[in-house]
């Protein structure tokens, strides 16, 4: 995780230093990218600190590492705070890159941001549950805004993607689909907790 933190921090510096080198139309997008990586850097430092405080790792007598709980709980909320801040920004960034008409940009950025915040807000209580039925209830609730975002990214934005300059149509389509594919891990990881020991 420390390598990831270093990469995020370096990416933040890179994005912010590149702002003057980017076409004026995309400077806001690059600025947002830097904000996203900065937020992630900070939250991953907090997650790393919480993780190291929650566990004791020692070299055992037989040469193997022994891991035990320290008594301090691991704070899962840092992940959700990170997502509450970065996921809406990522969606706004994608909409801004498409350079849609102002009204469409505002409408899509607002609706996708609110849906992502609602999804994450509904997901958190379920992540904290110990009973599978309660976890699946909150997962089901969170899936409604999740599916809205996926449908907008796949269906609604396909027409807007086709109207992009020919040189970037493929790149914008790839960005949309990569976002959708990366989002598919959300329900998968959520369910995996139910299948644990």
JSON list of N, CA and C in Angstrom, two decimals, residues 7-22 30 33-34 37:
[
{"chain": "A", "resi": 7, "resn": "UNK", "atom": "N", "xyz": [2.70, 6.53, -5.39]},
{"chain": "A", "resi": 7, "resn": "UNK", "atom": "CA", "xyz": [2.27, 6.75, -6.78]},
{"chain": "A", "resi": 7, "resn": "UNK", "atom": "C", "xyz": [1.16, 7.79, -6.86]},
{"chain": "A", "resi": 8, "resn": "UNK", "atom": "N", "xyz": [0.20, 7.71, -5.94]},
{"chain": "A", "resi": 8, "resn": "UNK", "atom": "CA", "xyz": [-0.89, 8.70, -5.92]},
{"chain": "A", "resi": 8, "resn": "UNK", "atom": "C", "xyz": [-0.36, 10.10, -5.65]},
{"chain": "A", "resi": 9, "resn": "UNK", "atom": "N", "xyz": [0.56, 10.20, -4.70]},
{"chain": "A", "resi": 9, "resn": "UNK", "atom": "CA", "xyz": [1.15, 11.51, -4.39]},
{"chain": "A", "resi": 9, "resn": "UNK", "atom": "C", "xyz": [1.93, 12.07, -5.58]},
{"chain": "A", "resi": 10, "resn": "UNK", "atom": "N", "xyz": [2.70, 11.21, -6.23]},
{"chain": "A", "resi": 10, "resn": "UNK", "atom": "CA", "xyz": [3.45, 11.65, -7.41]},
{"chain": "A", "resi": 10, "resn": "UNK", "atom": "C", "xyz": [2.50, 12.03, -8.54]},
{"chain": "A", "resi": 11, "resn": "UNK", "atom": "N", "xyz": [1.43, 11.27, -8.69]},
{"chain": "A", "resi": 11, "resn": "UNK", "atom": "CA", "xyz": [0.45, 11.60, -9.74]},
{"chain": "A", "resi": 11, "resn": "UNK", "atom": "C", "xyz": [-0.19, 12.95, -9.48]},
{"chain": "A", "resi": 12, "resn": "UNK", "atom": "N", "xyz": [-0.49, 13.24, -8.21]},
{"chain": "A", "resi": 12, "resn": "UNK", "atom": "CA", "xyz": [-1.06, 14.55, -7.87]},
{"chain": "A", "resi": 12, "resn": "UNK", "atom": "C", "xyz": [-0.14, 15.68, -8.31]},
{"chain": "A", "resi": 13, "resn": "UNK", "atom": "N", "xyz": [1.14, 15.56, -7.95]},
{"chain": "A", "resi": 13, "resn": "UNK", "atom": "CA", "xyz": [2.11, 16.60, -8.35]},
{"chain": "A", "resi": 13, "resn": "UNK", "atom": "C", "xyz": [2.18, 16.70, -9.87]},
{"chain": "A", "resi": 14, "resn": "UNK", "atom": "N", "xyz": [2.22, 15.56, -10.54]},
{"chain": "A", "resi": 14, "resn": "UNK", "atom": "CA", "xyz": [2.31, 15.55, -12.00]},
{"chain": "A", "resi": 14, "resn": "UNK", "atom": "C", "xyz": [1.11, 16.26, -12.63]},
{"chain": "A", "resi": 15, "resn": "UNK", "atom": "N", "xyz": [-0.10, 15.88, -12.22]},
{"chain": "A", "resi": 15, "resn": "UNK", "atom": "CA", "xyz": [-1.29, 16.49, -12.81]},
{"chain": "A", "resi": 15, "resn": "UNK", "atom": "C", "xyz": [-1.33, 18.00, -12.59]},
{"chain": "A", "resi": 16, "resn": "UNK", "atom": "N", "xyz": [-1.05, 18.43, -11.37]},
{"chain": "A", "resi": 16, "resn": "UNK", "atom": "CA", "xyz": [-1.10, 19.87, -11.10]},
{"chain": "A", "resi": 16, "resn": "UNK", "atom": "C", "xyz": [0.00, 20.63, -11.82]},
{"chain": "A", "resi": 17, "resn": "UNK", "atom": "N", "xyz": [1.17, 20.02, -11.96]},
{"chain": "A", "resi": 17, "resn": "UNK", "atom": "CA", "xyz": [2.25, 20.69, -12.69]},
{"chain": "A", "resi": 17, "resn": "UNK", "atom": "C", "xyz": [1.98, 20.75, -14.20]},
{"chain": "A", "resi": 18, "resn": "UNK", "atom": "N", "xyz": [1.15, 19.86, -14.70]},
{"chain": "A", "resi": 18, "resn": "UNK", "atom": "CA", "xyz": [0.85, 19.83, -16.13]},
{"chain": "A", "resi": 18, "resn": "UNK", "atom": "C", "xyz": [-0.28, 20.76, -16.55]},
{"chain": "A", "resi": 19, "resn": "UNK", "atom": "N", "xyz": [-0.98, 21.35, -15.60]},
{"chain": "A", "resi": 19, "resn": "UNK", "atom": "CA", "xyz": [-2.13, 22.22, -15.93]},
{"chain": "A", "resi": 19, "resn": "UNK", "atom": "C", "xyz": [-1.77, 23.29, -16.95]},
{"chain": "A", "resi": 20, "resn": "UNK", "atom": "N", "xyz": [-0.64, 24.00, -16.81]},
{"chain": "A", "resi": 20, "resn": "UNK", "atom": "CA", "xyz": [-0.33, 25.04, -17.82]},
{"chain": "A", "resi": 20, "resn": "UNK", "atom": "C", "xyz": [-0.05, 24.46, -19.22]},
{"chain": "A", "resi": 21, "resn": "UNK", "atom": "N", "xyz": [0.30, 23.18, -19.29]},
{"chain": "A", "resi": 21, "resn": "UNK", "atom": "CA", "xyz": [0.65, 22.56, -20.57]},
{"chain": "A", "resi": 21, "resn": "UNK", "atom": "C", "xyz": [-0.54, 21.95, -21.30]},
{"chain": "A", "resi": 22, "resn": "UNK", "atom": "N", "xyz": [-1.71, 22.02, -20.69]},
{"chain": "A", "resi": 22, "resn": "UNK", "atom": "CA", "xyz": [-2.90, 21.40, -21.26]},
{"chain": "A", "resi": 22, "resn": "UNK", "atom": "C", "xyz": [-3.75, 22.48, -21.92]},
{"chain": "A", "resi": 30, "resn": "UNK", "atom": "N", "xyz": [-8.03, 18.33, -15.70]},
{"chain": "A", "resi": 30, "resn": "UNK", "atom": "CA", "xyz": [-6.73, 17.95, -15.14]},
{"chain": "A", "resi": 30, "resn": "UNK", "atom": "C", "xyz": [-6.64, 18.39, -13.68]},
{"chain": "A", "resi": 33, "resn": "UNK", "atom": "N", "xyz": [-8.56, 15.92, -11.70]},
{"chain": "A", "resi": 33, "resn": "UNK", "atom": "CA", "xyz": [-7.77, 14.69, -11.59]},
{"chain": "A", "resi": 33, "resn": "UNK", "atom": "C", "xyz": [-6.77, 14.81, -10.44]},
{"chain": "A", "resi": 34, "resn": "UNK", "atom": "N", "xyz": [-6.10, 15.95, -10.35]},
{"chain": "A", "resi": 34, "resn": "UNK", "atom": "CA", "xyz": [-5.16, 16.19, -9.26]},
{"chain": "A", "resi": 34, "resn": "UNK", "atom": "C", "xyz": [-5.85, 16.19, -7.90]},
{"chain": "A", "resi": 37, "resn": "UNK", "atom": "N", "xyz": [-6.60, 12.52, -6.97]},
{"chain": "A", "resi": 37, "resn": "UNK", "atom": "CA", "xyz": [-5.44, 11.77, -6.49]},
{"chain": "A", "resi": 37, "resn": "UNK", "atom": "C", "xyz": [-4.94, 12.30, -5.15]}
]
